[in-house]
Amino acid sequence: MSITDILSQKTTHRDKLKTHFNLPKRSKVLIGVYFSEEKITAKLIKWLSVLPANFVIFWEDPKNLDIKNIAFEKSHESFDMTGVDAVLCDCDDLKLEKLMEVGVVPLVNENNYLWKILQEFHPGRAEGNAYLYEKWSHWAAYYALIRYLENHKFPYDNRNLVKNVVWV
């Protein structure tokens, strides 16, 4: 499957997910969020609500939170990640290889199990395939997310990033 096919399939699935979760249509980005440490997820939620993106947070207990750009899902294992653009995670329970096959950009800690393969993306050189952050730091994770969102504004750079992700 070519990169064009992957991106068009991702757009179709993303629109279906936005409709399913009743997320705003205006944002073109859908990001999955999963941390095994619930404290990190809880700290990130209020920051995510102000970003120009939609989020699906995989969390057992959302505590009746109703935020317009955030949807909650109980399990990531049965969720189809084809429509997700990126996943912000600590990499403890997710298989990144499967996500990367469908063009999902990993925003993961630098000590993940694929540390030899994943490299920080540099748009100027079109090198790298992930955005890395310091493990257990919610600030660093948020900063990695911001770097990804800034890159996503530039279609050519984002296309290069997704191409590098799929090639792994």
N, C-alpha and C. Protein backbone atom coordinates (compact mmCIF):
# COMPACT_ATOMS: atom_id res chain seq x y z
N MET A 1 0.84 -1.17 0.00
CA MET A 1 0.00 0.00 0.00
C MET A 1 0.90 1.24 0.00
N SER A 2 0.57 2.20 -0.85
CA SER A 2 1.39 3.41 -0.96
C SER A 2 1.05 4.38 0.16
N ILE A 3 1.89 5.38 0.31
CA ILE A 3 1.68 6.39 1.36
C ILE A 3 0.40 7.19 1.09
N THR A 4 0.09 7.41 -0.18
CA THR A 4 -1.15 8.12 -0.53
C THR A 4 -2.37 7.31 -0.11
N ASP A 5 -2.33 6.00 -0.33
CA ASP A 5 -3.43 5.13 0.07
C ASP A 5 -3.60 5.11 1.59
N ILE A 6 -2.49 5.06 2.30
CA ILE A 6 -2.53 5.04 3.76
C ILE A 6 -3.14 6.33 4.29
N LEU A 7 -2.73 7.47 3.74
CA LEU A 7 -3.25 8.76 4.20
C LEU A 7 -4.72 8.94 3.87
N SER A 8 -5.16 8.49 2.70
CA SER A 8 -6.58 8.62 2.36
C SER A 8 -7.44 7.68 3.20
N GLN A 9 -6.94 6.48 3.47
CA GLN A 9 -7.66 5.54 4.33
C GLN A 9 -7.74 6.10 5.76
N LYS A 10 -6.67 6.71 6.20
CA LYS A 10 -6.64 7.31 7.54
C LYS A 10 -7.68 8.43 7.65
N THR A 11 -7.81 9.25 6.62
CA THR A 11 -8.79 10.35 6.62
C THR A 11 -10.21 9.80 6.73
N THR A 12 -10.52 8.77 5.98
CA THR A 12 -11.85 8.17 6.02
C THR A 12 -12.16 7.62 7.40
N HIS A 13 -11.23 6.86 7.96
CA HIS A 13 -11.44 6.27 9.29
C HIS A 13 -11.50 7.34 10.38
N ARG A 14 -10.70 8.39 10.25
CA ARG A 14 -10.70 9.47 11.22
C ARG A 14 -12.06 10.16 11.26
N ASP A 15 -12.64 10.41 10.08
CA ASP A 15 -13.95 11.05 10.02
C ASP A 15 -15.02 10.17 10.67
N LYS A 16 -14.92 8.87 10.48
CA LYS A 16 -15.87 7.95 11.11
C LYS A 16 -15.74 7.97 12.63
N LEU A 17 -14.51 8.01 13.11
CA LEU A 17 -14.29 8.06 14.56
C LEU A 17 -14.80 9.37 15.15
N LYS A 18 -14.60 10.48 14.46
CA LYS A 18 -15.09 11.77 14.94
C LYS A 18 -16.61 11.75 15.05
N THR A 19 -17.27 11.17 14.06
CA THR A 19 -18.72 11.07 14.10
C THR A 19 -19.16 10.15 15.22
N HIS A 20 -18.51 9.02 15.37
CA HIS A 20 -18.86 8.05 16.41
C HIS A 20 -18.74 8.64 17.81
N PHE A 21 -17.68 9.37 18.07
CA PHE A 21 -17.44 9.94 19.40
C PHE A 21 -18.00 11.36 19.55
N ASN A 22 -18.63 11.88 18.49
CA ASN A 22 -19.19 13.23 18.51
C ASN A 22 -18.11 14.28 18.83
N LEU A 23 -16.98 14.15 18.18
CA LEU A 23 -15.87 15.09 18.35
C LEU A 23 -16.00 16.21 17.32
N PRO A 24 -15.42 17.38 17.59
CA PRO A 24 -15.50 18.49 16.62
C PRO A 24 -14.91 18.09 15.27
N LYS A 25 -15.58 18.48 14.21
CA LYS A 25 -15.13 18.15 12.85
C LYS A 25 -14.00 19.05 12.37
N ARG A 26 -13.89 20.22 12.96
CA ARG A 26 -12.93 21.20 12.46
C ARG A 26 -11.48 20.74 12.61
N SER A 27 -11.14 20.12 13.70
CA SER A 27 -9.77 19.67 13.89
C SER A 27 -9.47 18.51 12.95
N LYS A 28 -8.31 18.57 12.32
CA LYS A 28 -7.93 17.52 11.37
C LYS A 28 -7.06 16.43 12.00
N VAL A 29 -6.80 16.54 13.28
CA VAL A 29 -5.89 15.61 13.95
C VAL A 29 -6.65 14.82 15.00
N LEU A 30 -6.41 13.52 15.03
CA LEU A 30 -6.97 12.65 16.06
C LEU A 30 -5.81 11.89 16.70
N ILE A 31 -5.67 12.05 18.01
CA ILE A 31 -4.54 11.47 18.72
C ILE A 31 -5.04 10.56 19.83
N GLY A 32 -4.47 9.37 19.90
CA GLY A 32 -4.77 8.44 20.97
C GLY A 32 -3.83 8.70 22.14
N VAL A 33 -4.34 8.55 23.37
CA VAL A 33 -3.54 8.77 24.57
C VAL A 33 -3.72 7.57 25.48
N TYR A 34 -2.59 6.94 25.83
CA TYR A 34 -2.66 5.81 26.74
C TYR A 34 -1.41 5.78 27.61
N PHE A 35 -1.62 5.88 28.92
CA PHE A 35 -0.54 5.75 29.89
C PHE A 35 -0.94 4.69 30.91
N SER A 36 -0.01 3.82 31.27
CA SER A 36 -0.29 2.82 32.29
C SER A 36 -0.39 3.47 33.66
N GLU A 37 0.25 4.61 33.84
CA GLU A 37 0.20 5.37 35.08
C GLU A 37 -0.94 6.39 34.96
N GLU A 38 -2.04 6.16 35.69
CA GLU A 38 -3.22 7.01 35.56
C GLU A 38 -2.99 8.43 36.05
N LYS A 39 -2.03 8.65 36.91
CA LYS A 39 -1.74 10.00 37.38
C LYS A 39 -1.29 10.90 36.23
N ILE A 40 -0.52 10.34 35.32
CA ILE A 40 -0.05 11.12 34.17
C ILE A 40 -1.23 11.48 33.27
N THR A 41 -2.11 10.53 33.04
CA THR A 41 -3.30 10.80 32.23
C THR A 41 -4.14 11.90 32.86
N ALA A 42 -4.35 11.81 34.15
CA ALA A 42 -5.16 12.80 34.85
C ALA A 42 -4.56 14.20 34.75
N LYS A 43 -3.25 14.30 34.82
CA LYS A 43 -2.59 15.61 34.72
C LYS A 43 -2.67 16.18 33.30
N LEU A 44 -2.64 15.31 32.30
CA LEU A 44 -2.65 15.77 30.92
C LEU A 44 -4.02 16.22 30.43
N ILE A 45 -5.09 15.69 31.00
CA ILE A 45 -6.43 15.94 30.46
C ILE A 45 -6.76 17.43 30.36
N LYS A 46 -6.52 18.18 31.40
CA LYS A 46 -6.88 19.60 31.34
C LYS A 46 -6.05 20.36 30.31
N TRP A 47 -4.82 19.91 30.06
CA TRP A 47 -3.98 20.56 29.05
C TRP A 47 -4.44 20.19 27.64
N LEU A 48 -4.90 18.95 27.47
CA LEU A 48 -5.34 18.51 26.15
C LEU A 48 -6.58 19.25 25.70
N SER A 49 -7.41 19.66 26.64
CA SER A 49 -8.68 20.30 26.29
C SER A 49 -8.50 21.64 25.58
N VAL A 50 -7.33 22.26 25.68
CA VAL A 50 -7.11 23.57 25.04
C VAL A 50 -6.38 23.46 23.71
N LEU A 51 -5.99 22.28 23.32
CA LEU A 51 -5.23 22.10 22.08
C LEU A 51 -6.15 21.98 20.87
N PRO A 52 -5.68 22.39 19.68
CA PRO A 52 -6.48 22.29 18.46
C PRO A 52 -6.41 20.89 17.85
N ALA A 53 -6.83 19.91 18.60
CA ALA A 53 -6.80 18.51 18.16
C ALA A 53 -7.90 17.75 18.89
N ASN A 54 -8.24 16.59 18.37
CA ASN A 54 -9.17 15.69 19.03
C ASN A 54 -8.38 14.54 19.64
N PHE A 55 -8.87 14.04 20.78
CA PHE A 55 -8.16 12.99 21.49
C PHE A 55 -9.11 11.86 21.87
N VAL A 56 -8.60 10.64 21.78
CA VAL A 56 -9.27 9.47 22.33
C VAL A 56 -8.35 8.97 23.43
N ILE A 57 -8.84 9.05 24.66
CA ILE A 57 -8.05 8.63 25.81
C ILE A 57 -8.51 7.25 26.24
N PHE A 58 -7.58 6.34 26.33
CA PHE A 58 -7.88 4.97 26.78
C PHE A 58 -7.69 4.94 28.29
N TRP A 59 -8.84 4.96 28.97
CA TRP A 59 -8.82 5.08 30.42
C TRP A 59 -10.05 4.39 30.97
N GLU A 60 -9.86 3.62 32.02
CA GLU A 60 -10.97 2.88 32.64
C GLU A 60 -11.97 3.79 33.34
N ASP A 61 -11.51 4.83 34.02
CA ASP A 61 -12.37 5.63 34.87
C ASP A 61 -12.27 7.12 34.51
N PRO A 62 -13.06 7.59 33.54
CA PRO A 62 -12.97 9.00 33.17
C PRO A 62 -13.64 9.97 34.15
N LYS A 63 -14.30 9.47 35.18
CA LYS A 63 -14.90 10.31 36.23
C LYS A 63 -15.87 11.35 35.66
N ASN A 64 -16.68 10.92 34.71
CA ASN A 64 -17.73 11.77 34.12
C ASN A 64 -17.20 13.09 33.56
N LEU A 65 -16.06 13.05 32.98
CA LEU A 65 -15.51 14.25 32.35
C LEU A 65 -16.19 14.44 30.99
N ASP A 66 -16.60 15.64 30.71
CA ASP A 66 -17.25 15.95 29.45
C ASP A 66 -16.52 17.13 28.81
N ILE A 67 -15.55 16.81 27.96
CA ILE A 67 -14.74 17.83 27.30
C ILE A 67 -14.96 17.65 25.80
N LYS A 68 -15.21 18.75 25.09
CA LYS A 68 -15.66 18.65 23.70
C LYS A 68 -14.67 17.98 22.75
N ASN A 69 -13.38 18.10 22.98
CA ASN A 69 -12.42 17.51 22.03
C ASN A 69 -11.78 16.23 22.56
N ILE A 70 -12.34 15.65 23.62
CA ILE A 70 -11.80 14.42 24.20
C ILE A 70 -12.90 13.37 24.32
N ALA A 71 -12.59 12.18 23.84
CA ALA A 71 -13.48 11.03 24.00
C ALA A 71 -12.74 9.98 24.81
N PHE A 72 -13.49 9.16 25.51
CA PHE A 72 -12.89 8.13 26.35
C PHE A 72 -13.29 6.75 25.83
N GLU A 73 -12.34 5.86 25.86
CA GLU A 73 -12.54 4.47 25.46
C GLU A 73 -11.90 3.60 26.54
N LYS A 74 -12.56 2.52 26.89
CA LYS A 74 -12.06 1.69 27.99
C LYS A 74 -10.82 0.89 27.63
N SER A 75 -10.77 0.35 26.41
CA SER A 75 -9.66 -0.54 26.07
C SER A 75 -9.04 -0.16 24.73
N HIS A 76 -7.74 -0.18 24.68
CA HIS A 76 -7.03 0.06 23.42
C HIS A 76 -6.87 -1.20 22.61
N GLU A 77 -7.08 -2.35 23.23
CA GLU A 77 -6.84 -3.63 22.55
C GLU A 77 -7.84 -3.91 21.46
N SER A 78 -9.09 -3.52 21.63
CA SER A 78 -10.12 -3.79 20.64
C SER A 78 -10.41 -2.58 19.76
N PHE A 79 -9.66 -1.53 19.91
CA PHE A 79 -9.89 -0.28 19.19
C PHE A 79 -9.13 -0.30 17.87
N ASP A 80 -9.80 0.09 16.77
CA ASP A 80 -9.16 0.17 15.46
C ASP A 80 -8.41 1.49 15.36
N MET A 81 -7.08 1.44 15.33
CA MET A 81 -6.25 2.64 15.33
C MET A 81 -5.97 3.19 13.93
N THR A 82 -6.64 2.68 12.93
CA THR A 82 -6.38 3.13 11.56
C THR A 82 -6.65 4.62 11.39
N GLY A 83 -7.66 5.15 12.05
CA GLY A 83 -8.00 6.56 11.90
C GLY A 83 -7.24 7.50 12.82
N VAL A 84 -6.39 6.97 13.66
CA VAL A 84 -5.63 7.78 14.61
C VAL A 84 -4.33 8.25 13.94
N ASP A 85 -4.03 9.52 14.09
CA ASP A 85 -2.81 10.08 13.48
C ASP A 85 -1.56 9.79 14.29
N ALA A 86 -1.69 9.88 15.61
CA ALA A 86 -0.54 9.67 16.49
C ALA A 86 -1.04 9.07 17.80
N VAL A 87 -0.12 8.47 18.53
CA VAL A 87 -0.47 7.94 19.84
C VAL A 87 0.57 8.42 20.85
N LEU A 88 0.08 9.06 21.92
CA LEU A 88 0.91 9.54 23.01
C LEU A 88 0.82 8.49 24.11
N CYS A 89 1.93 7.80 24.38
CA CYS A 89 1.86 6.69 25.32
C CYS A 89 3.20 6.47 26.01
N ASP A 90 3.15 5.60 27.03
CA ASP A 90 4.39 5.22 27.71
C ASP A 90 4.92 3.89 27.20
N CYS A 91 4.20 3.30 26.25
CA CYS A 91 4.71 2.13 25.53
C CYS A 91 4.77 0.87 26.38
N ASP A 92 4.06 0.80 27.49
CA ASP A 92 4.12 -0.39 28.33
C ASP A 92 3.26 -1.53 27.80
N ASP A 93 2.06 -1.23 27.30
CA ASP A 93 1.15 -2.27 26.87
C ASP A 93 0.85 -2.25 25.38
N LEU A 94 1.31 -1.28 24.65
CA LEU A 94 1.00 -1.15 23.23
C LEU A 94 2.09 -1.78 22.38
N LYS A 95 1.68 -2.36 21.29
CA LYS A 95 2.62 -2.88 20.30
C LYS A 95 2.79 -1.82 19.22
N LEU A 96 3.87 -1.09 19.30
CA LEU A 96 4.10 0.03 18.39
C LEU A 96 4.25 -0.42 16.94
N GLU A 97 4.76 -1.61 16.71
CA GLU A 97 4.96 -2.07 15.33
C GLU A 97 3.63 -2.13 14.59
N LYS A 98 2.60 -2.63 15.25
CA LYS A 98 1.27 -2.74 14.62
C LYS A 98 0.69 -1.36 14.34
N LEU A 99 0.90 -0.43 15.25
CA LEU A 99 0.40 0.92 15.04
C LEU A 99 1.14 1.62 13.90
N MET A 100 2.43 1.42 13.85
CA MET A 100 3.23 2.09 12.82
C MET A 100 2.93 1.55 11.42
N GLU A 101 2.49 0.30 11.32
CA GLU A 101 2.12 -0.27 10.03
C GLU A 101 0.98 0.49 9.37
N VAL A 102 0.09 1.06 10.18
CA VAL A 102 -1.06 1.80 9.64
C VAL A 102 -0.82 3.30 9.68
N GLY A 103 0.41 3.72 9.89
CA GLY A 103 0.77 5.13 9.81
C GLY A 103 0.53 5.95 11.06
N VAL A 104 0.46 5.30 12.22
CA VAL A 104 0.28 6.02 13.48
C VAL A 104 1.65 6.44 13.99
N VAL A 105 1.82 7.74 14.21
CA VAL A 105 3.11 8.29 14.66
C VAL A 105 3.25 8.07 16.16
N PRO A 106 4.33 7.45 16.61
CA PRO A 106 4.53 7.24 18.04
C PRO A 106 5.11 8.48 18.75
N LEU A 107 4.45 8.89 19.82
CA LEU A 107 4.95 9.93 20.72
C LEU A 107 5.22 9.19 22.02
N VAL A 108 6.44 8.68 22.17
CA VAL A 108 6.73 7.73 23.23
C VAL A 108 7.96 8.15 24.04
N ASN A 109 8.11 7.49 25.19
CA ASN A 109 9.27 7.79 26.03
C ASN A 109 10.53 7.25 25.38
N GLU A 110 11.63 7.88 25.68
CA GLU A 110 12.90 7.54 25.04
C GLU A 110 13.45 6.19 25.47
N ASN A 111 12.92 5.61 26.54
CA ASN A 111 13.39 4.30 27.02
C ASN A 111 12.44 3.18 26.62
N ASN A 112 11.79 3.30 25.49
CA ASN A 112 10.84 2.28 25.05
C ASN A 112 11.57 1.06 24.50
N TYR A 113 10.82 0.01 24.23
CA TYR A 113 11.44 -1.23 23.77
C TYR A 113 11.95 -1.16 22.33
N LEU A 114 11.59 -0.13 21.59
CA LEU A 114 12.10 0.07 20.23
C LEU A 114 13.13 1.19 20.16
N TRP A 115 13.85 1.40 21.25
CA TRP A 115 14.76 2.54 21.33
C TRP A 115 15.85 2.54 20.26
N LYS A 116 16.18 1.38 19.70
CA LYS A 116 17.20 1.33 18.65
C LYS A 116 16.64 1.75 17.29
N ILE A 117 15.34 1.63 17.13
CA ILE A 117 14.70 1.91 15.84
C ILE A 117 14.12 3.31 15.77
N LEU A 118 13.53 3.77 16.86
CA LEU A 118 12.85 5.07 16.86
C LEU A 118 13.85 6.20 17.06
N GLN A 119 13.69 7.23 16.25
CA GLN A 119 14.54 8.42 16.34
C GLN A 119 13.66 9.66 16.29
N GLU A 120 14.10 10.70 16.96
CA GLU A 120 13.38 11.98 16.96
C GLU A 120 13.28 12.51 15.53
N PHE A 121 12.09 12.95 15.15
CA PHE A 121 11.87 13.48 13.80
C PHE A 121 12.44 14.88 13.69
N HIS A 122 13.20 15.12 12.61
CA HIS A 122 13.76 16.43 12.30
C HIS A 122 13.21 16.85 10.94
N PRO A 123 12.26 17.77 10.91
CA PRO A 123 11.61 18.15 9.64
C PRO A 123 12.57 18.71 8.59
N GLY A 124 13.58 19.44 8.99
CA GLY A 124 14.51 20.04 8.03
C GLY A 124 15.27 19.01 7.23
N ARG A 125 15.57 17.90 7.86
CA ARG A 125 16.31 16.82 7.18
C ARG A 125 15.40 15.68 6.74
N ALA A 126 14.12 15.74 7.14
CA ALA A 126 13.15 14.68 6.84
C ALA A 126 13.62 13.33 7.38
N GLU A 127 14.27 13.37 8.54
CA GLU A 127 14.77 12.14 9.17
C GLU A 127 14.05 11.92 10.49
N GLY A 128 13.95 10.68 10.87
CA GLY A 128 13.33 10.31 12.13
C GLY A 128 11.92 9.81 11.94
N ASN A 129 11.39 9.16 12.97
CA ASN A 129 10.09 8.53 12.84
C ASN A 129 9.25 8.58 14.12
N ALA A 130 9.60 9.43 15.06
CA ALA A 130 8.85 9.51 16.31
C ALA A 130 9.16 10.83 17.00
N TYR A 131 8.38 11.11 18.03
CA TYR A 131 8.69 12.20 18.94
C TYR A 131 8.90 11.57 20.31
N LEU A 132 10.07 11.82 20.88
CA LEU A 132 10.47 11.15 22.11
C LEU A 132 10.43 12.11 23.29
N TYR A 133 10.18 11.56 24.47
CA TYR A 133 10.17 12.36 25.69
C TYR A 133 10.76 11.57 26.84
N GLU A 134 11.07 12.25 27.90
CA GLU A 134 11.65 11.64 29.10
C GLU A 134 10.57 10.84 29.84
N LYS A 135 10.88 9.62 30.20
CA LYS A 135 9.89 8.74 30.84
C LYS A 135 9.41 9.31 32.17
N TRP A 136 8.12 9.12 32.43
CA TRP A 136 7.41 9.54 33.65
C TRP A 136 7.33 11.04 33.84
N SER A 137 7.57 11.80 32.81
CA SER A 137 7.45 13.25 32.91
C SER A 137 6.25 13.70 32.08
N HIS A 138 5.21 14.14 32.73
CA HIS A 138 4.03 14.58 31.99
C HIS A 138 4.33 15.87 31.22
N TRP A 139 5.24 16.70 31.73
CA TRP A 139 5.65 17.90 31.01
C TRP A 139 6.35 17.55 29.70
N ALA A 140 7.26 16.60 29.76
CA ALA A 140 8.00 16.20 28.56
C ALA A 140 7.07 15.54 27.54
N ALA A 141 6.10 14.75 28.02
CA ALA A 141 5.14 14.11 27.12
C ALA A 141 4.29 15.17 26.41
N TYR A 142 3.86 16.18 27.17
CA TYR A 142 3.07 17.26 26.59
C TYR A 142 3.90 18.04 25.55
N TYR A 143 5.16 18.25 25.84
CA TYR A 143 6.02 18.96 24.91
C TYR A 143 6.22 18.16 23.62
N ALA A 144 6.33 16.84 23.72
CA ALA A 144 6.43 16.00 22.53
C ALA A 144 5.16 16.11 21.69
N LEU A 145 4.03 16.17 22.36
CA LEU A 145 2.75 16.34 21.67
C LEU A 145 2.69 17.69 20.95
N ILE A 146 3.14 18.73 21.60
CA ILE A 146 3.15 20.06 20.99
C ILE A 146 4.05 20.08 19.76
N ARG A 147 5.22 19.45 19.85
CA ARG A 147 6.13 19.38 18.69
C ARG A 147 5.45 18.66 17.53
N TYR A 148 4.74 17.58 17.84
CA TYR A 148 4.03 16.85 16.78
C TYR A 148 2.95 17.73 16.14
N LEU A 149 2.16 18.42 16.96
CA LEU A 149 1.09 19.27 16.43
C LEU A 149 1.64 20.40 15.56
N GLU A 150 2.78 20.95 15.96
CA GLU A 150 3.41 21.99 15.14
C GLU A 150 3.85 21.42 13.79
N ASN A 151 4.39 20.22 13.78
CA ASN A 151 4.82 19.59 12.54
C ASN A 151 3.62 19.25 11.66
N HIS A 152 2.51 18.86 12.27
CA HIS A 152 1.33 18.43 11.52
C HIS A 152 0.75 19.58 10.69
N LYS A 153 1.05 20.80 11.04
CA LYS A 153 0.55 21.96 10.29
C LYS A 153 1.14 22.03 8.88
N PHE A 154 2.26 21.38 8.67
CA PHE A 154 2.95 21.43 7.38
C PHE A 154 2.76 20.09 6.67
N PRO A 155 1.90 20.03 5.66
CA PRO A 155 1.56 18.75 5.02
C PRO A 155 2.76 17.99 4.47
N TYR A 156 3.72 18.69 3.89
CA TYR A 156 4.89 18.01 3.33
C TYR A 156 5.70 17.32 4.43
N ASP A 157 5.94 18.04 5.52
CA ASP A 157 6.69 17.46 6.64
C ASP A 157 5.93 16.30 7.28
N ASN A 158 4.62 16.46 7.43
CA ASN A 158 3.83 15.39 8.03
C ASN A 158 3.84 14.15 7.13
N ARG A 159 3.78 14.36 5.83
CA ARG A 159 3.82 13.23 4.89
C ARG A 159 5.16 12.50 5.01
N ASN A 160 6.25 13.25 5.13
CA ASN A 160 7.57 12.62 5.31
C ASN A 160 7.63 11.83 6.61
N LEU A 161 7.05 12.39 7.66
CA LEU A 161 7.04 11.69 8.95
C LEU A 161 6.26 10.39 8.85
N VAL A 162 5.08 10.43 8.28
CA VAL A 162 4.26 9.21 8.15
C VAL A 162 4.98 8.20 7.25
N LYS A 163 5.62 8.67 6.21
CA LYS A 163 6.38 7.77 5.32
C LYS A 163 7.50 7.08 6.10
N ASN A 164 8.21 7.82 6.94
CA ASN A 164 9.28 7.23 7.74
C ASN A 164 8.72 6.25 8.76
N VAL A 165 7.56 6.54 9.31
CA VAL A 165 6.93 5.65 10.29
C VAL A 165 6.54 4.33 9.65
N VAL A 166 5.94 4.40 8.47
CA VAL A 166 5.47 3.18 7.78
C VAL A 166 6.65 2.33 7.33
N TRP A 167 7.75 2.93 6.95
CA TRP A 167 8.90 2.18 6.45
C TRP A 167 9.59 1.35 7.54
N VAL A 168 9.36 1.67 8.79
CA VAL A 168 9.98 0.90 9.88
C VAL A 168 9.31 -0.44 9.90
